[in-house]
Coordinates of C-alpha atoms and ligand atoms in Angstrom, one line a residue:
M13 CA 88.3 143.9 84.6
K14 CA 89.3 142.3 87.9
T15 CA 87.9 139.0 86.8
A16 CA 89.8 139.0 83.6
L17 CA 93.0 139.8 85.4
A18 CA 92.3 137.0 88.0
L19 CA 91.7 134.5 85.2
L20 CA 94.9 135.7 83.4
L21 CA 96.9 135.2 86.6
L22 CA 95.4 131.8 87.2
G23 CA 96.1 130.8 83.7
L24 CA 99.7 132.0 83.9
T25 CA 100.1 130.1 87.2
L26 CA 98.8 126.9 85.8
V27 CA 101.0 127.2 82.7
A28 CA 104.0 128.0 85.0
Q29 CA 103.1 124.9 87.1
S30 CA 102.7 122.6 84.1
A31 CA 105.8 124.1 82.4
E32 CA 107.8 123.8 85.6
A33 CA 106.3 120.3 86.2
G34 CA 107.3 119.3 82.6
A35 CA 110.9 120.4 82.9
A36 CA 111.4 119.5 86.5
K37 CA 109.5 116.2 86.0
D38 CA 111.6 115.2 83.0
Q39 CA 114.7 115.7 85.2
R40 CA 113.3 113.6 88.0
M41 CA 112.1 110.9 85.6
A42 CA 115.3 110.8 83.5
W43 CA 116.9 107.8 85.4
F44 CA 113.6 105.9 85.3
R45 CA 113.4 106.3 81.5
E46 CA 117.0 105.2 81.1
A47 CA 116.7 102.2 83.5
R48 CA 113.8 100.3 81.9
F49 CA 114.3 97.3 84.2
G50 CA 114.0 97.0 88.0
M51 CA 113.8 94.4 90.8
F52 CA 110.7 94.2 93.0
I53 CA 111.1 92.5 96.3
H54 CA 108.2 91.4 98.5
W55 CA 109.6 90.3 101.8
G56 CA 108.2 90.2 105.4
L57 CA 106.7 88.1 108.1
Y58 CA 104.4 86.4 105.6
A59 CA 107.5 84.6 104.2
I60 CA 107.5 82.5 107.4
P61 CA 104.1 80.7 106.9
A62 CA 104.9 80.6 103.2
G63 CA 101.3 80.0 102.2
T64 CA 100.3 77.6 104.9
W65 CA 98.6 78.4 108.3
Q66 CA 98.1 75.9 111.1
G67 CA 98.7 73.1 108.7
K68 CA 96.2 74.3 106.1
E69 CA 97.1 75.6 102.7
I70 CA 95.8 79.2 102.3
S71 CA 95.0 80.2 98.7
G72 CA 96.2 83.4 97.2
T73 CA 99.6 85.2 97.1
G74 CA 102.0 84.6 100.0
E75 CA 101.9 88.2 101.3
W76 CA 98.1 88.0 101.6
I77 CA 98.1 85.1 104.1
M78 CA 96.9 87.3 107.0
R79 CA 93.8 88.3 105.1
N80 CA 93.1 85.1 103.1
G81 CA 93.8 83.0 106.2
K82 CA 91.4 85.2 108.2
I83 CA 94.1 85.6 110.8
T84 CA 93.5 88.2 113.6
P85 CA 96.3 90.7 114.4
A86 CA 96.7 88.9 117.8
D87 CA 97.2 85.5 116.1
Y88 CA 99.5 87.0 113.5
E89 CA 101.8 88.8 115.9
P90 CA 103.8 85.8 117.2
L91 CA 105.4 85.7 113.8
R92 CA 107.4 88.6 115.0
E93 CA 109.3 86.4 117.4
Q94 CA 110.1 84.0 114.5
W95 CA 111.7 86.7 112.3
N96 CA 115.3 85.6 112.0
P97 CA 116.6 85.7 108.4
V98 CA 120.0 84.4 109.2
K99 CA 120.9 84.0 105.5
F100 CA 120.0 87.5 104.5
D101 CA 122.8 89.0 102.4
A102 CA 121.9 92.3 100.8
K103 CA 125.2 92.4 98.9
A104 CA 124.4 89.1 97.3
W105 CA 120.9 90.3 96.4
A106 CA 122.4 93.5 94.8
K107 CA 124.8 91.4 92.7
V108 CA 122.0 89.3 91.4
A109 CA 120.0 92.4 90.4
K110 CA 123.0 94.1 88.8
A111 CA 124.0 91.0 86.9
A112 CA 120.5 90.7 85.6
G113 CA 120.8 94.2 84.1
M114 CA 118.4 95.8 86.6
K115 CA 119.0 99.4 87.4
Y116 CA 116.8 99.9 90.5
V117 CA 115.2 98.0 93.3
V118 CA 111.8 98.5 95.0
I119 CA 111.4 96.6 98.3
T120 CA 108.5 96.4 100.7
T121 CA 109.3 98.6 103.7
K122 CA 105.8 97.7 105.0
H123 CA 103.2 95.6 103.2
H124 CA 99.5 95.3 104.1
D125 CA 100.3 93.4 107.4
G126 CA 101.8 96.6 108.7
F127 CA 105.1 95.0 109.7
A128 CA 108.0 97.4 109.1
L129 CA 111.3 96.0 107.8
F130 CA 113.0 98.9 109.5
D131 CA 113.3 99.9 113.2
S132 CA 110.5 102.5 113.5
A133 CA 110.4 105.1 116.3
V134 CA 106.6 105.1 116.1
S135 CA 106.0 101.4 116.3
D136 CA 107.2 98.2 117.8
W137 CA 105.6 96.2 115.0
D138 CA 108.9 96.1 113.2
V139 CA 112.2 94.3 112.8
G140 CA 113.5 96.2 115.9
S141 CA 111.3 94.0 118.0
T142 CA 112.4 90.7 116.6
P143 CA 115.3 88.3 117.4
N144 CA 117.1 89.7 114.3
K145 CA 117.2 93.4 114.5
T146 CA 119.0 93.9 111.2
D147 CA 117.7 97.1 109.6
I148 CA 116.8 95.7 106.2
M149 CA 116.4 99.1 104.6
M150 CA 119.9 100.2 105.6
E151 CA 121.4 97.0 104.3
I152 CA 119.5 97.2 101.0
A153 CA 120.2 100.9 100.5
T154 CA 123.9 100.4 101.1
A155 CA 124.4 97.3 99.1
F156 CA 122.3 98.2 96.0
R157 CA 123.8 101.7 95.8
A158 CA 127.3 100.1 95.9
E159 CA 126.3 98.2 92.8
G160 CA 125.1 101.4 91.1
L161 CA 121.3 100.7 91.5
R162 CA 118.7 103.3 92.5
I163 CA 116.6 102.8 95.6
G164 CA 112.8 102.5 95.8
W165 CA 110.7 101.9 98.8
Y166 CA 107.3 100.1 98.5
H167 CA 105.0 101.3 101.3
S168 CA 101.4 100.1 101.8
I169 CA 98.7 102.6 102.8
L170 CA 96.4 99.6 103.7
D171 CA 97.4 98.3 107.1
W172 CA 95.6 95.3 108.6
H173 CA 97.5 95.6 111.9
H174 CA 97.4 99.2 113.0
P175 CA 94.5 99.9 115.5
D176 CA 93.7 103.3 113.8
Y177 CA 93.4 101.9 110.3
L178 CA 89.9 101.7 108.9
P179 CA 88.0 99.8 107.6
R180 CA 88.5 96.9 109.9
R181 CA 88.7 93.3 108.5
D182 CA 85.7 91.1 109.5
V183 CA 87.9 88.9 111.7
D184 CA 89.3 91.9 113.6
K185 CA 87.1 92.4 116.6
R186 CA 88.8 95.5 117.8
P187 CA 86.1 98.2 118.1
A188 CA 86.2 100.4 115.0
S189 CA 84.9 103.2 117.3
E190 CA 88.3 103.4 118.9
A191 CA 90.0 103.9 115.6
D192 CA 91.0 107.3 114.3
F193 CA 92.0 107.3 110.7
D194 CA 93.5 110.8 110.8
R195 CA 95.7 109.6 113.6
F196 CA 96.7 106.7 111.3
V197 CA 97.7 109.2 108.6
V198 CA 99.9 110.9 111.1
Y199 CA 101.6 107.5 111.8
L200 CA 101.8 106.8 108.1
K201 CA 103.5 110.1 107.5
A202 CA 105.9 109.6 110.4
Q203 CA 107.1 106.3 109.1
L204 CA 107.4 107.8 105.6
Q205 CA 109.6 110.5 107.1
E206 CA 111.7 107.8 108.7
I207 CA 112.3 105.9 105.4
L208 CA 112.8 109.0 103.4
T209 CA 115.3 110.7 105.6
R210 CA 117.3 107.9 107.3
Y211 CA 118.8 106.1 104.3
G212 CA 120.2 108.8 101.9
T213 CA 118.4 109.9 98.8
I214 CA 115.5 107.6 98.0
D215 CA 114.8 107.6 94.3
M216 CA 111.3 106.1 94.2
L217 CA 108.3 105.7 96.4
W218 CA 106.0 102.9 95.4
F219 CA 102.7 103.2 97.2
D220 CA 100.1 100.4 97.3
G221 CA 96.9 99.4 99.1
E222 CA 95.2 102.6 98.1
W223 CA 91.9 101.2 97.0
E224 CA 89.9 101.2 100.3
S225 CA 87.0 103.6 101.1
S226 CA 89.1 105.4 103.8
W227 CA 91.6 106.6 101.1
N228 CA 90.9 109.1 98.4
R229 CA 92.4 111.5 95.8
E230 CA 92.7 114.4 98.3
R231 CA 94.6 112.2 100.9
G232 CA 96.7 111.1 98.0
W233 CA 97.7 114.6 97.0
D234 CA 98.4 115.4 100.7
L235 CA 100.7 112.4 101.0
Y236 CA 102.3 113.0 97.7
N237 CA 103.1 116.6 98.7
H238 CA 104.3 115.4 102.1
C239 CA 106.8 113.1 100.5
R240 CA 107.9 115.4 97.8
A241 CA 108.6 118.1 100.5
L242 CA 110.8 115.6 102.4
S243 CA 112.5 114.4 99.2
P244 CA 112.0 116.6 96.2
S245 CA 113.8 114.3 93.7
T246 CA 111.9 111.2 94.6
I247 CA 109.4 109.9 92.0
I248 CA 106.1 108.6 93.3
N249 CA 103.8 106.1 91.6
N250 CA 100.1 106.7 90.7
R251 CA 98.8 104.5 93.5
V252 CA 99.5 107.2 96.1
G253 CA 96.1 108.7 95.5
G254 CA 94.0 106.0 94.0
G255 CA 94.9 106.8 90.4
R256 CA 96.0 103.3 89.6
N257 CA 93.7 103.0 86.6
D258 CA 93.5 106.7 85.6
M259 CA 96.8 108.2 84.4
Q260 CA 95.9 111.8 85.1
G261 CA 99.2 112.3 86.8
L262 CA 100.9 115.6 87.9
D263 CA 101.3 116.9 84.3
K264 CA 97.6 117.6 84.0
G265 CA 97.4 118.9 87.5
A266 CA 93.7 118.2 88.0
G267 CA 93.9 114.4 88.3
F268 CA 95.3 111.9 90.7
A269 CA 98.7 112.4 92.1
G270 CA 101.5 110.4 90.9
D271 CA 104.4 110.5 88.4
F272 CA 104.1 107.1 86.7
G273 CA 101.6 104.4 85.9
T274 CA 101.6 100.9 87.5
P275 CA 99.9 98.2 85.3
E276 CA 100.2 95.0 87.3
Q277 CA 100.7 91.5 86.0
E278 CA 100.0 92.8 82.5
I279 CA 101.6 94.8 79.7
P280 CA 99.1 97.2 78.2
S281 CA 98.7 96.1 74.6
G282 CA 99.1 99.7 73.4
G283 CA 101.4 100.9 76.2
L284 CA 100.3 104.1 78.1
P285 CA 100.9 106.7 75.5
G286 CA 102.2 110.1 76.8
V287 CA 103.0 109.0 80.3
D288 CA 105.7 107.1 82.2
W289 CA 104.7 103.7 83.3
E290 CA 106.1 100.4 84.7
S291 CA 104.6 97.0 84.5
C292 CA 105.1 95.0 87.8
M293 CA 105.0 91.3 87.4
T294 CA 105.8 88.1 89.4
M295 CA 108.2 85.5 88.2
N296 CA 105.8 82.7 89.3
N297 CA 102.3 83.4 90.7
T298 CA 103.0 85.0 94.0
W299 CA 104.6 88.3 95.2
G300 CA 105.6 87.1 98.7
W301 CA 107.3 83.7 99.1
R302 CA 105.1 80.6 98.9
S303 CA 107.0 77.3 99.3
D304 CA 104.5 75.6 97.0
D305 CA 104.5 77.9 94.0
K306 CA 106.7 76.3 91.4
N307 CA 105.0 78.0 88.4
W308 CA 108.1 79.8 87.2
K309 CA 108.0 81.8 84.0
S310 CA 110.5 80.8 81.3
V311 CA 113.5 83.0 80.6
E312 CA 112.1 83.6 77.1
E313 CA 108.8 85.0 78.6
L314 CA 110.7 87.2 81.0
V315 CA 113.0 88.6 78.3
H316 CA 110.1 89.1 75.9
N317 CA 108.2 90.9 78.7
L318 CA 111.1 93.3 79.3
V319 CA 111.4 94.0 75.5
D320 CA 107.6 94.4 75.2
C321 CA 107.5 97.0 78.0
A322 CA 110.5 98.9 76.5
S323 CA 109.0 98.8 73.0
K324 CA 105.8 100.5 74.4
G325 CA 107.8 103.1 76.4
G326 CA 107.5 101.4 79.8
N327 CA 109.6 99.7 82.4
Y328 CA 109.6 96.1 83.7
L329 CA 109.6 95.7 87.5
L330 CA 110.2 92.0 88.0
N331 CA 109.5 90.5 91.4
V332 CA 111.4 88.2 93.7
G333 CA 109.9 86.8 96.9
P334 CA 112.8 85.9 99.3
T335 CA 112.5 83.0 101.8
P336 CA 112.2 83.5 105.6
E337 CA 115.8 82.6 105.9
G338 CA 116.6 85.6 103.6
E339 CA 117.5 84.0 100.3
I340 CA 116.2 84.8 96.8
P341 CA 114.7 81.5 95.5
Q342 CA 117.2 79.6 93.3
P343 CA 114.8 79.5 90.3
S344 CA 114.6 83.3 90.4
V345 CA 118.4 83.6 90.7
E346 CA 118.8 81.3 87.6
R347 CA 116.3 83.2 85.5
L348 CA 117.8 86.6 86.4
A349 CA 121.2 85.3 85.5
A350 CA 120.0 84.2 82.1
M351 CA 118.3 87.5 81.6
G352 CA 121.5 89.2 82.5
Q353 CA 123.4 87.2 79.8
W354 CA 121.0 88.5 77.2
M355 CA 121.2 92.0 78.6
D356 CA 125.0 92.0 78.6
R357 CA 124.8 91.6 74.8
N358 CA 121.7 93.6 74.1
S359 CA 121.2 96.3 76.7
A360 CA 121.7 99.1 74.1
S361 CA 118.4 98.0 72.6
I362 CA 116.6 98.5 76.0
R363 CA 118.4 101.1 78.2
G364 CA 117.2 104.6 77.5
T365 CA 115.2 103.6 74.4
T366 CA 111.8 105.0 73.5
V367 CA 108.7 103.7 71.8
G368 CA 109.2 102.4 68.4
P369 CA 107.4 104.0 65.4
F370 CA 105.1 101.2 64.6
L371 CA 101.4 101.5 65.3
K372 CA 101.1 97.9 66.4
P373 CA 103.6 95.3 67.6
L374 CA 105.6 93.6 64.9
P375 CA 104.1 90.2 64.3
Y376 CA 107.5 88.5 64.9
G377 CA 108.8 90.7 67.7
R378 CA 109.1 94.2 68.9
C379 CA 110.8 97.5 68.1
T380 CA 112.5 100.0 70.3
A381 CA 114.2 103.2 69.2
R382 CA 116.6 105.9 70.0
K383 CA 117.4 109.3 68.4
T384 CA 120.8 109.6 66.7
E385 CA 122.7 112.6 65.5
N386 CA 121.2 112.5 62.0
G387 CA 118.1 110.4 62.5
I388 CA 116.9 107.4 64.4
R389 CA 118.1 104.0 65.3
L390 CA 115.5 101.2 65.3
Y391 CA 116.2 98.1 67.3
V392 CA 114.2 95.3 65.6
H393 CA 113.7 92.6 68.2
V394 CA 113.1 89.3 66.4
F395 CA 111.5 86.7 68.7
D396 CA 110.5 84.5 65.8
W397 CA 113.3 84.2 63.4
P398 CA 112.2 83.9 59.7
V399 CA 113.2 80.6 58.1
D400 CA 113.5 82.4 54.7
G401 CA 115.7 85.2 56.2
K402 CA 113.1 87.9 55.2
L403 CA 111.6 90.4 57.5
L404 CA 109.1 93.1 56.6
L405 CA 108.9 96.3 58.6
S406 CA 105.3 96.9 57.4
G407 CA 104.4 100.4 56.5
L408 CA 107.7 101.9 57.5
Q409 CA 108.5 105.1 55.6
A410 CA 112.2 105.8 56.1
T411 CA 115.5 106.6 54.6
P412 CA 117.6 103.6 55.6
Q413 CA 121.3 104.2 56.1
G414 CA 122.3 100.6 56.9
A415 CA 121.4 97.6 59.1
H416 CA 123.4 95.1 61.1
L417 CA 123.0 92.6 63.9
L418 CA 123.5 94.3 67.2
V419 CA 125.6 91.4 68.5
G420 CA 128.6 90.8 66.3
G421 CA 127.7 93.5 63.6
T422 CA 126.9 91.1 60.8
P423 CA 125.6 93.3 57.9
V424 CA 121.9 92.9 57.2
G425 CA 120.4 93.6 53.7
V426 CA 117.9 96.5 53.5
A427 CA 115.5 97.4 50.7
I428 CA 112.6 99.9 50.5
S429 CA 109.5 98.3 49.1
A430 CA 105.9 99.4 48.4
D431 CA 104.8 97.9 51.7
G432 CA 107.5 99.2 53.9
V433 CA 111.2 98.3 54.4
R434 CA 112.5 94.7 53.9
L435 CA 115.4 93.2 55.8
A436 CA 117.5 90.2 54.6
V437 CA 118.9 88.5 57.7
P438 CA 121.1 85.3 58.0
K439 CA 119.1 82.1 57.6
V440 CA 120.4 80.7 60.9
C441 CA 118.9 82.4 64.0
P442 CA 121.7 84.0 66.1
D443 CA 119.8 84.2 69.4
A444 CA 116.7 82.2 70.0
L445 CA 115.7 84.3 72.9
D446 CA 115.6 87.6 70.9
T447 CA 118.0 88.6 68.1
V448 CA 118.3 92.4 67.7
V449 CA 118.7 93.9 64.2
V450 CA 119.8 97.5 64.2
L451 CA 118.4 99.7 61.4
D452 CA 119.8 103.2 61.1
C453 CA 117.7 105.7 59.3
V454 CA 118.4 109.3 58.3
G455 CA 115.9 112.0 59.2
T456 CA 112.5 111.1 60.5
V457 CA 110.6 107.9 60.1
S458 CA 106.8 107.2 60.0
V459 CA 104.6 104.3 59.6
K460 CA 101.6 104.0 57.3
R461 CA 98.7 102.0 58.8
W462 CA 98.3 98.8 56.8
H463 CA 95.1 98.5 54.8
A464 CA 93.8 95.4 53.1
A465 CA 93.2 96.3 49.4
P466 CA 91.3 94.1 47.0
A467 CA 93.2 91.8 44.7
A468 CA 92.6 91.7 41.0
D469 CA 89.6 89.3 41.5
G470 CA 88.1 91.6 44.1
S471 CA 89.0 89.3 47.0
V472 CA 90.4 90.9 50.2
L473 CA 93.1 89.0 52.1
L474 CA 93.5 89.7 55.8
P475 CA 96.7 87.9 57.0
A476 CA 97.5 87.3 60.7
A477 CA 100.7 89.3 60.4
E478 CA 98.8 92.5 59.7
A479 CA 96.1 92.0 62.3
E480 CA 95.7 94.6 65.0
L481 CA 95.6 92.7 68.3
H482 CA 93.6 94.1 71.2
G483 CA 94.5 92.5 74.5
S484 CA 96.9 89.7 75.4
L485 CA 96.5 87.4 72.3
R486 CA 99.6 87.3 70.3
H487 CA 101.3 86.3 67.1
E488 CA 103.0 83.0 66.7
N489 CA 104.9 81.1 64.0
S490 CA 106.9 84.1 62.8
G491 CA 103.8 86.2 62.8
T492 CA 101.9 83.9 60.4
S493 CA 99.2 83.0 62.9
I494 CA 97.5 84.4 66.1
G495 CA 97.2 82.4 69.3
F496 CA 97.0 82.6 73.1
W497 CA 93.5 84.0 72.7
T498 CA 92.6 83.2 76.3
N499 CA 90.8 86.4 77.3
A500 CA 87.2 86.5 76.0
K501 CA 87.4 90.3 75.9
D502 CA 90.4 90.3 73.4
T503 CA 89.7 91.0 69.8
L504 CA 91.6 91.3 66.6
S505 CA 90.8 93.6 63.7
W506 CA 92.0 94.7 60.2
P507 CA 91.3 98.0 58.4
L508 CA 90.3 97.4 54.8
R509 CA 89.1 99.1 51.7
V510 CA 86.5 97.7 49.4
E511 CA 86.4 99.2 45.8
K512 CA 83.1 97.6 44.7
A513 CA 80.0 97.3 46.8
G514 CA 78.4 93.9 46.9
R515 CA 78.1 90.6 48.7
Y516 CA 81.2 88.9 50.0
S517 CA 81.7 85.4 51.4
V518 CA 83.7 85.3 54.6
E519 CA 86.3 82.6 54.9
V520 CA 88.3 82.0 58.1
E521 CA 91.4 79.9 58.3
L522 CA 91.6 78.6 61.8
A523 CA 92.9 75.8 64.1
V524 CA 91.2 74.4 67.2
D525 CA 92.8 71.7 69.4
P526 CA 90.3 68.9 70.3
S527 CA 90.7 69.8 73.9
H528 CA 89.3 73.3 73.3
G529 CA 86.2 72.7 71.1
G530 CA 82.8 74.2 71.7
G531 CA 83.5 77.9 71.5
E532 CA 81.9 80.5 69.3
Y533 CA 83.2 83.7 67.7
A534 CA 81.8 86.6 65.7
V535 CA 83.0 88.5 62.7
A536 CA 81.7 92.0 62.4
L537 CA 82.2 94.1 59.3
G538 CA 80.2 97.2 58.5
V539 CA 76.7 96.7 59.6
G540 CA 77.0 92.9 59.3
R541 CA 77.9 90.3 61.9
I542 CA 78.3 86.6 61.5
T543 CA 78.8 84.1 64.3
A544 CA 80.4 80.7 64.0
K545 CA 81.2 77.6 66.1
P546 CA 84.5 76.2 64.9
E547 CA 84.8 72.4 64.9
T548 CA 88.1 71.1 66.1
T549 CA 90.8 70.7 63.5
G550 CA 92.9 68.1 65.3
A551 CA 95.6 70.3 66.8
W552 CA 96.5 74.0 67.3
N553 CA 98.6 73.9 64.1
Q554 CA 96.3 71.9 61.9
W555 CA 94.5 74.5 59.8
R556 CA 91.2 74.5 58.1
T557 CA 89.3 77.2 56.1
D558 CA 85.7 77.6 57.2
V559 CA 83.3 79.6 54.9
I560 CA 81.2 81.1 57.7
G561 CA 78.7 83.2 55.7
T562 CA 78.3 86.3 53.6
L563 CA 78.2 90.0 54.2
E564 CA 76.9 92.9 52.2
L565 CA 79.6 95.6 51.9
S566 CA 79.4 99.1 50.6
A567 CA 82.4 100.5 48.8
G568 CA 85.0 102.4 50.9
E569 CA 86.8 102.0 54.2
H570 CA 85.8 99.3 56.7
E571 CA 87.1 97.6 59.9
L572 CA 86.7 93.9 60.3
T573 CA 86.7 92.7 63.9
V574 CA 86.8 89.2 65.3
S575 CA 85.5 88.7 68.8
I576 CA 84.7 85.8 71.2
V577 CA 81.1 85.0 71.9
T578 CA 81.5 82.0 74.1
K579 CA 84.7 80.4 75.4
P580 CA 84.2 77.2 77.4
H581 CA 87.9 76.5 77.6
A582 CA 91.1 78.5 77.9
A583 CA 91.0 79.4 74.2
V584 CA 88.6 79.2 71.3
M585 CA 90.8 79.1 68.3
N586 CA 94.0 80.2 66.5
V587 CA 93.6 82.3 63.4
R588 CA 95.9 82.4 60.3
R589 CA 93.9 84.6 58.0
I590 CA 90.5 85.8 56.8
V591 CA 89.6 86.2 53.1
L592 CA 86.6 88.1 51.8
K593 CA 85.5 86.8 48.4
P594 CA 83.1 88.8 46.2
L595 CA 80.1 86.8 45.2
P596 CA 78.8 87.1 41.6
Ligands
LIG609 O1 97.8 93.7 97.3 C1 99.0 94.0 96.7 C2 99.8 92.7 96.4 O2 100.0 92.0 97.6 C3 101.1 93.1 95.7 O3 101.9 93.9 96.6 C4 100.8 93.9 94.4 C5 102.1 94.3 93.8 O4 101.8 95.4 92.9 N1 100.1 95.1 94.8 C6 98.8 94.9 95.5 C7 97.7 94.3 94.5 O5 97.5 95.3 93.5

């Protein structure tokens, strides 16, 4: 009897926790879900060398120069005397972020080099010991709040400088026997108390550097609880306890600590269903300033990343790496201003939206959504404007009430069809970056998964537009082809139905630029598998149909998958469609 009662009490406690966690967490996460777009700032002593050390270029991202340059703490410390960001202007930074449409900032209070951008009472490895004692955290908190942005602190657990941090780097000859990691955790908690209690309400803690053997899930929960006790409303990422790749989160209680996921330099192809998440990405290739990194992403790519994240229910945390003088690099400023012009016109399609209803990304763009009084509003983001003015929302089952362009309100034709909902848009593309079409629907909407069905002659057409893409490969040419197949692990697939068992020839319409020949791919269907080595076709947009073999198919449901076998260059091929033709 006692056991049953104990189990009942435990169950009720867990339910209460999860129920409380659900409601309380929703309240804490509300601003994050509304924001969708934030500024990441990586700034510190590493901006001074800017990727070069003692005249030698050091590979890797700017903020890793101490490690990658094999620099000892003693040799790195003189940078402290060089810290003098005379051009630092937090107000200017905050205006750049606000104008871009960003709603929060996350700045490095301390990166892996252990140097604190605030004057710490427990360390002199901080700005308080430099020629320029400006308390960066105070400036940032004041200026960004004044622009209406929320405040996030990045804080690294990994610390290459502190004598108690373990494990030691190979170049660090300080005896590890003198280190006491528990004493380091006391120091870590003391600094967290400083940055959580000195600067008003901090909305987000962004932990990092959690992957080393000295850290673990339990220490993560302990640190999470320490911070939540100091600042109950603060949301904390899933790197606090090593859960970076395992979104257990608080809701499930038994997993890693953390309130949201943190995919890095990527946008998960299917999002992270059921949890909050944020993709952090650089604008070039480095987080911390490198004077030689000119590889800036285009405004188009940056806007499309933002839309892609929102369409999958996530946020986009876009990084800037200020110079040692304290300026955001001009190419970053220009790109953020351009993003802001798009956001000024289209933020309703991003801010506070949720995942769209589609089971896979639209081949010509993305879809975000928001509930309305009597149904749902879909924001159809068109990256690739149709020359014929026709757009298919494949598989959409809905009761359309009307459609119009978000910017300017031009009416858009809507028709229900056997294969979904069709839109008739103006022939001339209104916004080359991303034109948003609003489709208002009454009641609920759903989407039927597309299935290839045999034509009258028994052949089965698998068009690029209906392919399910797994990885970072993507549609091009208004969805009529698939390209950017640069990751050998990426695949594409189609579900299909075969009415009549038999032998089918497999025909692949593809393009291979001469600079990328020599690859091999495989087509798997049912129990069969065919491999093929596509000859070059002359260019990425010169198409050829290869008959690569035959497969025996039983009647019924199948999944055809195309994968990469060998990839000697960046990409193997682009694909426009696959056709299965029944053999007599
Ligand atoms: O090592 C860091 C890196 O320097 C940078 O801060 C990124 C940003 O998320 N986080 C770590 C790598 O995952």
